[in-house]
Amino acid sequence: MNEKLKKNKILSVIFLIIALVTPSWCGVIVFYTIGSFFLLLSVSALFENSKFFKSRILAFLGKESFAIIIVHALVLFSVNANLFLYLNSLRINQSVNIFVNFFVFATASVVLSKLFSLTLTPLTNRLCAFVWNGLEKVTPM
């Protein structure tokens, strides 16, 4: 399907429009999933040769995406929630408060996710190898 999208840019644009409209059409999580799927298809087809998507930063974020997903909620609901309330109590401008919170959130999320992946990846690799070896012993190939 992605090969057809790469050749037919109009279909890619239609999928992009569907991706942007679908989640706002209904608040059901299924529509967000469908919209995300269409967004992934259309962006991968429309910007296949873009240097932006081949950048080292996005490659790093893609590699660390699982750890970022795990860590970001913890950072957002602990560090950033308290920081936002503290800066708000000091009567800091709302725009400045949001900017500072975003910078702290992005930095803390990337640093903690890297630490998380450095400690978790070897453990999960060993667990997967253990399970895989156990399955090989039980099931004949």
Coordinates of C-alpha atoms in Angstrom, one line a residue:
M1 CA 0.0 0.0 0.0
N2 CA 2.9 2.4 0.8
E3 CA 4.3 1.9 -2.7
K4 CA 0.9 3.0 -4.2
L5 CA 0.9 6.0 -1.9
K6 CA 4.5 7.0 -3.0
K7 CA 3.4 7.0 -6.6
N8 CA 0.0 8.7 -6.0
K9 CA 0.6 11.9 -4.1
I10 CA -3.1 12.9 -4.2
L11 CA -4.0 9.8 -2.3
S12 CA -1.3 10.6 0.2
V13 CA -2.8 14.1 0.7
I14 CA -6.3 12.6 1.1
F15 CA -4.9 10.3 3.7
L16 CA -3.3 13.2 5.5
I17 CA -6.6 15.1 5.5
I18 CA -8.4 12.0 6.9
A19 CA -5.7 11.8 9.6
L20 CA -6.2 15.4 10.6
V21 CA -10.0 15.3 10.6
T22 CA -10.8 11.8 11.9
P23 CA -9.8 12.4 15.6
S24 CA -11.8 15.6 15.9
W25 CA -14.8 13.9 14.4
C26 CA -15.4 11.7 17.3
G27 CA -13.8 11.5 20.7
V28 CA -13.5 7.7 20.6
I29 CA -10.0 6.3 21.0
V30 CA -10.5 4.1 17.9
F31 CA -10.7 7.2 15.7
Y32 CA -7.4 8.5 17.1
T33 CA -5.8 5.2 16.2
I34 CA -7.3 5.3 12.7
G35 CA -6.1 8.9 12.3
S36 CA -2.6 8.0 13.5
F37 CA -2.5 5.2 11.0
F38 CA -3.4 7.4 8.1
L39 CA -1.0 10.1 9.4
L40 CA 1.9 7.5 9.4
L41 CA 1.1 6.4 5.9
S42 CA 0.7 9.8 4.4
V43 CA 3.8 11.3 6.0
S44 CA 6.0 8.3 5.1
A45 CA 4.8 8.6 1.5
L46 CA 4.9 12.4 1.1
F47 CA 8.2 13.0 2.8
E48 CA 10.1 9.8 2.0
N49 CA 13.2 11.6 0.7
S50 CA 13.2 14.4 3.2
K51 CA 16.5 15.0 5.0
F52 CA 14.6 16.1 8.1
F53 CA 13.2 12.6 8.7
K54 CA 16.6 11.1 8.2
S55 CA 18.3 13.3 10.8
R56 CA 20.3 12.0 13.7
I57 CA 18.0 13.6 16.2
L58 CA 14.9 11.8 14.9
A59 CA 16.8 8.5 14.6
F60 CA 17.8 8.9 18.2
L61 CA 14.2 9.7 19.3
G62 CA 13.0 6.7 17.3
K63 CA 15.5 4.5 19.0
E64 CA 14.6 5.8 22.4
S65 CA 10.8 6.1 21.8
F66 CA 9.8 3.2 24.0
A67 CA 11.7 4.6 26.9
I68 CA 10.4 8.1 26.3
I69 CA 6.8 6.8 26.3
I70 CA 7.4 5.1 29.6
V71 CA 9.2 8.0 31.3
H72 CA 7.3 11.0 29.9
A73 CA 4.2 10.6 32.1
L74 CA 6.3 10.3 35.2
V75 CA 8.2 13.5 34.4
L76 CA 5.0 15.3 33.3
F77 CA 3.0 14.4 36.4
S78 CA 5.7 14.9 39.0
V79 CA 8.4 17.3 38.0
N80 CA 6.5 19.5 35.6
A81 CA 3.3 19.6 37.6
N82 CA 5.2 20.9 40.7
L83 CA 7.3 23.3 38.6
F84 CA 4.2 24.7 36.9
L85 CA 2.5 25.3 40.2
Y86 CA 5.6 26.8 41.7
L87 CA 6.2 29.2 38.9
N88 CA 2.5 30.0 38.8
S89 CA 2.6 30.9 42.5
L90 CA 5.4 33.3 41.8
R91 CA 3.1 35.0 39.3
I92 CA 5.4 34.2 36.4
N93 CA 3.9 35.0 33.0
Q94 CA 1.9 32.0 31.6
S95 CA 3.8 31.9 28.3
V96 CA 7.2 32.0 30.1
N97 CA 5.9 29.3 32.5
I98 CA 4.9 27.0 29.7
F99 CA 8.2 27.6 27.8
V100 CA 10.3 26.8 30.9
N101 CA 8.1 23.7 31.6
F102 CA 8.5 22.5 28.1
F103 CA 12.2 22.9 28.1
V104 CA 12.5 21.1 31.5
F105 CA 10.1 18.4 30.3
A106 CA 11.9 17.7 27.1
T107 CA 15.3 17.7 28.7
A108 CA 14.3 15.5 31.7
S109 CA 12.4 13.1 29.5
V110 CA 15.3 12.5 27.1
V111 CA 17.9 12.2 29.9
L112 CA 15.7 9.9 32.0
S113 CA 14.6 7.8 29.0
K114 CA 18.3 7.3 28.0
L115 CA 19.1 6.1 31.6
F116 CA 16.0 4.0 31.6
S117 CA 16.9 2.4 28.2
L118 CA 20.5 1.8 29.3
T119 CA 19.3 -0.1 32.4
L120 CA 16.2 -1.8 30.9
T121 CA 17.5 -2.9 27.5
P122 CA 20.1 -5.4 28.8
L123 CA 17.5 -6.8 31.2
T124 CA 14.8 -7.2 28.5
N125 CA 17.3 -8.7 26.1
R126 CA 18.2 -11.3 28.7
L127 CA 14.6 -12.0 29.5
C128 CA 13.8 -12.4 25.8
A129 CA 16.8 -14.7 25.3
F130 CA 15.7 -16.8 28.3
V131 CA 12.1 -17.1 27.0
W132 CA 13.3 -17.8 23.4
N133 CA 15.7 -20.5 24.6
G134 CA 12.9 -22.0 26.7
L135 CA 10.6 -22.1 23.8
E136 CA 13.2 -23.7 21.6
K137 CA 13.7 -26.5 24.1
V138 CA 9.9 -27.1 24.4
T139 CA 8.9 -26.9 20.7
P140 CA 10.7 -28.9 18.1
M141 CA 11.6 -26.9 15.0

